[in-house]
């Protein structure tokens, strides 16, 4: 039975969960999932014994915070030792023997040396970590038995550290989200009350999501409705302005099984950028969900970044381009683009990604 210790830079419930979607296709896998430290008053802080977040997964909150670049090496080392001791205690309590250590951020590099009880090391890279000291990632990639890169761009970057880099892109629950391509007799009640056309956003809006393009489009076209389905941070600088806009609707977080019905009620889907990662190096799970629905999709790009699936999505670099792209997407007529979108999503089904992960586990003797 595969046993995995996963240390993540993000809490389990915040956004699409790459690790959770991958490991559920490993037969009988057991996972101890460690989230970043939280303040004592945080609602994200878990009890010391953790909590079951999925059939195969127990989640725990690490006792000490992620080290910052400017902190003294001694302080970083002390925090890493405290976290390693906590992980080791959880391993003992749950009878984990020689598990695979799955690290997802270069700032966890010291754990690779502090947990010799682990029987293998994976570095799973699904974002650009250039804001961290490069030697952290170089060391982690060099020590890993296998490095998973979530895009060809990341794969090329990580290959400078060794020849153990495998391409493992993001994916989508295709059987679930392809239901949005079917005709539903009714859409959810809260969505049915909103005037069409509906431009829809499915997913989390956090503190750093750049809301400017959607706000400008909503202001310029009061006849369009902009709908957000998912958690919406009140700390986002654009939150107040969006709430005041009469044709913007924040529907809040919904259950996973209901999401295809909301997606089916969108006329056009759209993505937004994160100011911390303005040029994302990979296709997001959110984009794959949109593709699975077959719906016209508008994506925001930054700088000279290349679009993902540019033959079937509408792209924009600036607010004014976003408005024009929305208009073009709304006018789309024909099934050819929709069929191509769903084909792309079908090829990215998490089941297929999981099959490849299982092959890699076997090949590396995990």
Coordinates of C-alpha atoms in Angstrom, one line a residue:
X1 CA 0.0 0.0 0.0
X2 CA 1.6 3.3 -1.1
X3 CA 2.1 5.7 1.9
X4 CA 2.7 9.4 1.1
X5 CA 3.8 12.3 3.2
X6 CA 2.8 15.5 1.3
X7 CA 3.9 18.9 2.5
X8 CA 1.9 21.6 0.7
X9 CA 2.3 25.4 0.4
X10 CA -1.5 25.7 0.4
X11 CA -4.3 24.5 2.7
X12 CA -6.2 21.5 1.4
X13 CA -9.4 23.4 0.7
X14 CA -8.0 26.4 -1.0
X15 CA -8.5 26.1 -4.7
X16 CA -8.2 23.0 -6.9
X17 CA -6.2 20.3 -5.2
X18 CA -3.6 18.8 -7.6
X19 CA -2.3 16.3 -5.0
X20 CA -5.8 15.1 -4.0
X21 CA -6.8 14.6 -7.6
X22 CA -3.7 12.6 -8.4
X23 CA -3.4 10.3 -5.5
X24 CA -7.0 9.2 -5.6
X25 CA -6.0 7.1 -8.6
X26 CA -3.3 5.3 -6.7
X27 CA -4.9 2.0 -5.5
X28 CA -5.2 1.9 -1.7
X29 CA -2.8 4.9 -1.2
X30 CA -2.6 6.5 2.2
X31 CA -1.7 10.2 2.5
X32 CA -0.7 12.4 5.4
X33 CA -1.2 16.0 4.1
X34 CA 0.6 18.8 5.9
X35 CA -0.6 22.4 5.5
X36 CA 1.2 25.6 6.3
X37 CA 1.2 26.9 9.8
X38 CA -1.8 29.1 10.8
X39 CA -2.3 31.7 13.6
X40 CA -4.0 30.4 16.7
X41 CA -7.2 32.2 15.8
X42 CA -7.3 31.1 12.2
X43 CA -10.3 29.0 11.1
X44 CA -7.9 27.1 8.9
X45 CA -5.9 25.7 11.9
X46 CA -6.6 22.0 12.5
X47 CA -6.5 20.2 15.8
X48 CA -3.2 18.5 16.5
X49 CA -4.6 15.1 15.5
X50 CA -5.6 16.4 12.1
X51 CA -8.8 15.7 10.2
X52 CA -9.9 13.5 7.3
X53 CA -10.4 15.6 4.2
X54 CA -10.8 12.7 1.7
X55 CA -11.1 8.9 1.8
X56 CA -7.4 8.4 1.6
X57 CA -6.2 11.7 3.2
X58 CA -5.6 13.0 6.7
X59 CA -4.7 16.7 6.9
X60 CA -2.6 18.4 9.6
X61 CA -1.4 22.0 10.3
X62 CA 2.3 22.4 10.6
X63 CA 3.4 23.9 14.0
X64 CA 5.8 26.6 12.6
X65 CA 5.6 29.0 9.7
X66 CA 7.2 28.9 6.3
X67 CA 10.6 30.7 6.4
X68 CA 11.0 34.0 4.6
X69 CA 13.9 34.7 2.4
X70 CA 15.4 37.3 4.7
X71 CA 15.4 35.2 7.9
X72 CA 18.6 34.0 9.4
X73 CA 19.6 30.4 8.3
X74 CA 19.6 29.3 12.0
X75 CA 16.0 30.4 12.4
X76 CA 15.0 28.6 9.2
X77 CA 16.8 25.5 10.3
X78 CA 15.0 25.6 13.7
X79 CA 11.6 25.9 12.1
X80 CA 12.4 23.0 9.8
X81 CA 13.5 20.8 12.7
X82 CA 10.2 21.6 14.5
X83 CA 8.1 20.7 11.5
X84 CA 10.1 17.5 10.8
X85 CA 9.6 16.4 14.4
X86 CA 5.9 16.9 14.1
X87 CA 5.7 15.0 10.8
X88 CA 7.7 12.2 12.3
X89 CA 5.3 12.0 15.3
X90 CA 2.3 11.8 12.9
X91 CA 4.1 9.1 10.9
X92 CA 4.5 7.0 14.1
X93 CA 0.9 7.5 15.2
X94 CA -0.4 6.3 11.9
X95 CA 2.1 3.5 11.3
X96 CA 3.8 5.0 8.3
X97 CA 6.9 3.0 7.4
X98 CA 9.3 4.3 4.7
X99 CA 6.7 6.6 3.0
X100 CA 7.3 8.7 -0.1
X101 CA 8.0 12.3 0.8
X102 CA 6.1 14.5 -1.6
X103 CA 7.3 18.2 -1.4
X104 CA 5.7 21.0 -3.4
X105 CA 7.7 24.1 -2.7
X106 CA 11.5 24.8 -2.6
X107 CA 11.2 26.3 0.9
X108 CA 10.6 22.8 2.2
X109 CA 14.1 21.6 1.0
X110 CA 15.5 21.0 4.5
X111 CA 12.8 18.4 5.2
X112 CA 14.4 16.2 2.5
X113 CA 17.4 15.9 4.8
X114 CA 15.6 15.9 8.2
X115 CA 13.2 13.0 7.4
X116 CA 15.6 10.1 6.5
X117 CA 12.8 7.7 7.6
X118 CA 11.1 8.4 4.2
X119 CA 11.8 5.9 1.4
X120 CA 11.6 8.2 -1.6
X121 CA 11.5 11.8 -2.5
X122 CA 9.3 13.6 -5.0
X123 CA 9.4 17.3 -5.9
X124 CA 6.1 18.3 -7.5
X125 CA 6.5 21.7 -9.2
X126 CA 3.3 23.4 -10.5
X127 CA 4.3 27.0 -10.3
X128 CA 7.2 29.4 -10.9
X129 CA 9.2 29.8 -7.6
X130 CA 11.7 32.3 -8.9
X131 CA 10.9 34.7 -6.0
X132 CA 12.6 32.2 -3.7
X133 CA 16.4 31.6 -3.5
X134 CA 17.3 29.5 -6.6
X135 CA 19.6 27.3 -4.6
X136 CA 16.7 25.9 -2.7
X137 CA 15.0 24.6 -5.8
X138 CA 18.3 23.4 -7.3
X139 CA 19.1 21.4 -4.2
X140 CA 15.5 19.9 -3.9
X141 CA 15.4 19.0 -7.6
X142 CA 18.8 17.4 -7.4
X143 CA 18.0 15.3 -4.3
X144 CA 14.6 14.1 -5.6
X145 CA 14.1 10.7 -7.0
X146 CA 11.7 12.2 -9.5
X147 CA 10.6 15.7 -10.3
X148 CA 7.2 16.3 -11.6
X149 CA 6.8 19.5 -13.8
X150 CA 3.3 20.6 -14.5
X151 CA 4.1 22.3 -17.8
X152 CA 6.7 22.1 -20.6
X153 CA 8.0 25.5 -19.5
X154 CA 8.6 24.2 -16.0
X155 CA 10.1 21.0 -17.3
X156 CA 12.6 22.9 -19.4
X157 CA 13.6 25.0 -16.4
X158 CA 14.0 22.1 -14.0
X159 CA 15.9 20.0 -16.4
X160 CA 19.0 22.1 -15.7
X161 CA 19.2 20.4 -12.3
X162 CA 19.1 16.8 -13.5
X163 CA 17.6 14.3 -15.9
X164 CA 14.9 13.1 -13.5
X165 CA 12.2 15.5 -14.6
X166 CA 8.8 14.1 -15.8
X167 CA 6.0 16.1 -17.3
X168 CA 2.8 15.8 -15.3
X169 CA 0.3 18.5 -16.2
X170 CA -2.8 19.6 -14.3
X171 CA -6.0 18.0 -15.2
X172 CA -9.8 17.9 -14.7
X173 CA -12.5 15.7 -13.4
X174 CA -13.8 15.2 -16.9
X175 CA -16.8 12.9 -16.2
X176 CA -18.1 15.5 -13.7
X177 CA -17.4 18.8 -15.6
X178 CA -18.3 17.5 -19.0
X179 CA -21.9 17.3 -17.7
X180 CA -22.0 21.0 -18.2
X181 CA -21.9 20.4 -22.0
X182 CA -25.3 18.6 -21.7
X183 CA -28.6 20.5 -21.7
X184 CA -30.0 20.9 -18.2
X185 CA -33.8 21.4 -17.8
X186 CA -33.1 24.1 -15.2
X187 CA -30.1 26.0 -13.8
X188 CA -29.7 26.6 -10.1
X189 CA -32.3 29.0 -8.7
X190 CA -29.9 31.7 -7.8
X191 CA -28.3 31.7 -11.2
X192 CA -31.7 31.5 -13.0
X193 CA -32.7 34.9 -11.6
X194 CA -29.7 36.7 -13.2
X195 CA -30.2 38.4 -16.6
X196 CA -28.4 37.0 -19.6
X197 CA -25.9 37.0 -21.1
X198 CA -23.9 35.6 -18.2
X199 CA -20.1 35.8 -18.0
X200 CA -19.1 33.3 -15.4
X201 CA -16.1 32.7 -13.1
X202 CA -15.8 29.4 -11.4
X203 CA -13.3 29.2 -8.5
X204 CA -11.7 31.1 -5.7
X205 CA -11.1 34.9 -5.8
X206 CA -8.4 35.5 -3.2
X207 CA -6.6 38.6 -1.9
X208 CA -4.4 38.8 -5.0
X209 CA -6.8 38.1 -7.8
X210 CA -6.7 40.9 -10.3
X211 CA -10.4 41.9 -10.7
X212 CA -9.8 45.0 -12.9
X213 CA -10.7 43.5 -16.2
X214 CA -14.0 42.1 -15.0
X215 CA -14.9 45.4 -13.3
X216 CA -14.1 47.4 -16.4
X217 CA -16.1 45.1 -18.6
X218 CA -19.1 45.2 -16.2
X219 CA -19.0 49.0 -16.0
X220 CA -18.8 49.3 -19.8
X221 CA -21.6 46.8 -20.5
X222 CA -24.4 47.0 -17.9
X223 CA -26.4 44.7 -20.1
X224 CA -23.9 41.9 -19.3
X225 CA -24.0 39.9 -16.1
X226 CA -20.8 38.9 -14.3
X227 CA -21.2 35.9 -12.0
X228 CA -18.6 34.6 -9.5
X229 CA -19.2 31.1 -8.1
X230 CA -16.8 30.3 -5.3
X231 CA -15.2 31.9 -2.2
X232 CA -14.6 35.6 -2.7
X233 CA -12.1 37.3 -0.4
X234 CA -13.3 40.5 1.2
X235 CA -9.6 41.5 1.6
X236 CA -9.2 41.8 -2.2
X237 CA -8.7 45.5 -3.0
X238 CA -11.4 45.3 -5.7
X239 CA -14.0 43.6 -3.6
X240 CA -15.9 46.7 -2.6
X241 CA -16.2 48.1 -6.1
X242 CA -17.4 44.7 -7.5
X243 CA -20.0 44.5 -4.8
X244 CA -21.3 47.9 -5.7
X245 CA -21.6 47.1 -9.4
X246 CA -25.2 46.2 -10.1
X247 CA -24.5 43.6 -12.8
X248 CA -21.9 41.7 -10.7
X249 CA -23.2 38.8 -8.7
X250 CA -21.2 37.0 -6.0
X251 CA -23.0 33.6 -5.5
X252 CA -20.4 32.2 -3.0
X253 CA -19.0 28.7 -2.6
X254 CA -21.1 25.8 -3.9
X255 CA -20.8 22.0 -3.5
X256 CA -18.6 20.2 -6.0
X257 CA -21.4 18.1 -7.5
X258 CA -23.4 21.3 -8.3
X259 CA -20.7 23.1 -10.1
X260 CA -21.5 21.7 -13.6
X261 CA -25.0 23.0 -13.3
X262 CA -23.6 26.5 -12.7
X263 CA -21.1 26.1 -15.5
X264 CA -23.9 25.0 -17.8
X265 CA -25.7 28.3 -17.1
X266 CA -22.7 30.5 -18.2
X267 CA -22.7 31.9 -21.7
X268 CA -19.0 32.7 -21.6
X269 CA -16.4 31.7 -19.0
X270 CA -13.4 33.8 -18.0
X271 CA -10.1 33.6 -16.1
X272 CA -8.2 36.3 -14.2
X273 CA -4.6 36.7 -13.2
X274 CA -2.9 36.6 -9.8
X275 CA -0.7 39.6 -9.1
X276 CA 1.8 37.3 -7.3
X277 CA 2.1 35.1 -10.5
X278 CA 1.2 37.4 -13.4
X279 CA 2.5 34.9 -16.0
X280 CA 1.3 31.5 -14.9
X281 CA 3.5 28.8 -16.5
X282 CA 0.8 26.2 -16.8
X283 CA -2.8 25.6 -17.7
X284 CA -4.9 25.7 -14.5
X285 CA -7.5 23.2 -13.4
X286 CA -10.0 26.1 -13.7
X287 CA -9.3 26.4 -17.5
X288 CA -9.7 22.6 -18.0
X289 CA -13.1 22.8 -16.2
X290 CA -14.1 25.5 -18.7
X291 CA -12.8 23.5 -21.6
X292 CA -14.8 20.4 -20.4
X293 CA -18.0 22.4 -20.7
X294 CA -17.3 23.4 -24.3
X295 CA -18.2 27.0 -23.4
X296 CA -16.4 30.0 -25.0
X297 CA -13.7 31.1 -22.7
X298 CA -11.7 34.3 -22.3
X299 CA -8.3 34.2 -20.6
X300 CA -6.2 37.0 -19.3
X301 CA -2.5 37.0 -20.2
X302 CA 0.4 39.0 -18.9
X303 CA 3.5 40.3 -20.7
X304 CA 4.6 38.2 -23.6
X305 CA 3.2 34.9 -22.2
X306 CA 1.8 32.5 -24.7
X307 CA -1.9 31.4 -24.4
X308 CA -2.8 27.9 -23.5
X309 CA -5.1 26.3 -26.1
X310 CA -5.0 29.5 -28.0
X311 CA -6.9 27.9 -30.9
X312 CA -10.0 27.6 -28.8
X313 CA -9.9 30.4 -26.2
X314 CA -10.1 34.1 -26.5
X315 CA -7.2 36.0 -25.0
X316 CA -6.5 39.5 -23.7
X317 CA -3.5 41.3 -22.2
X318 CA -5.2 44.5 -21.1
X319 CA -8.6 45.5 -19.7
X320 CA -9.8 47.0 -23.0
X321 CA -8.8 43.8 -24.8
X322 CA -10.7 41.8 -22.2
X323 CA -13.9 43.6 -23.1
X324 CA -13.3 43.0 -26.8
X325 CA -12.5 39.4 -26.2
X326 CA -15.7 39.0 -24.2
X327 CA -17.7 40.4 -27.1
X328 CA -16.1 38.1 -29.6
X329 CA -16.7 35.1 -27.4
X330 CA -20.4 36.0 -26.9
X331 CA -20.8 36.1 -30.7
X332 CA -19.3 32.7 -31.3
X333 CA -21.5 30.5 -33.4
X334 CA -20.9 26.8 -34.2
X335 CA -20.0 23.5 -32.5
X336 CA -16.5 23.1 -33.9
X337 CA -14.8 25.1 -31.2
X338 CA -16.9 23.4 -28.5
X339 CA -16.0 19.9 -29.7
X340 CA -12.3 20.8 -29.8
X341 CA -12.4 22.2 -26.2
X342 CA -14.1 19.1 -24.8
X343 CA -11.5 16.9 -26.6
X344 CA -8.7 18.9 -25.0
X345 CA -10.3 18.4 -21.6
X346 CA -10.9 14.7 -22.1
X347 CA -7.2 14.2 -22.8
X348 CA -6.5 16.0 -19.4
X349 CA -8.8 13.8 -17.3
X350 CA -7.3 13.3 -13.8
X351 CA -7.8 9.5 -14.3
X352 CA -5.2 9.6 -17.1
X353 CA -2.9 11.7 -15.0
X354 CA -3.3 9.2 -12.2
X355 CA -2.5 6.3 -14.4
X356 CA 0.8 8.0 -15.4
X357 CA 1.5 8.7 -11.7
X358 CA 1.1 5.0 -10.8
X359 CA 3.5 4.1 -13.6
X360 CA 6.1 6.5 -12.2
X361 CA 5.6 5.1 -8.7
X362 CA 6.3 1.6 -10.0
X363 CA 9.2 2.7 -12.1
X364 CA 10.9 4.4 -9.1
X365 CA 10.2 1.5 -6.8
X366 CA 8.0 3.5 -4.4

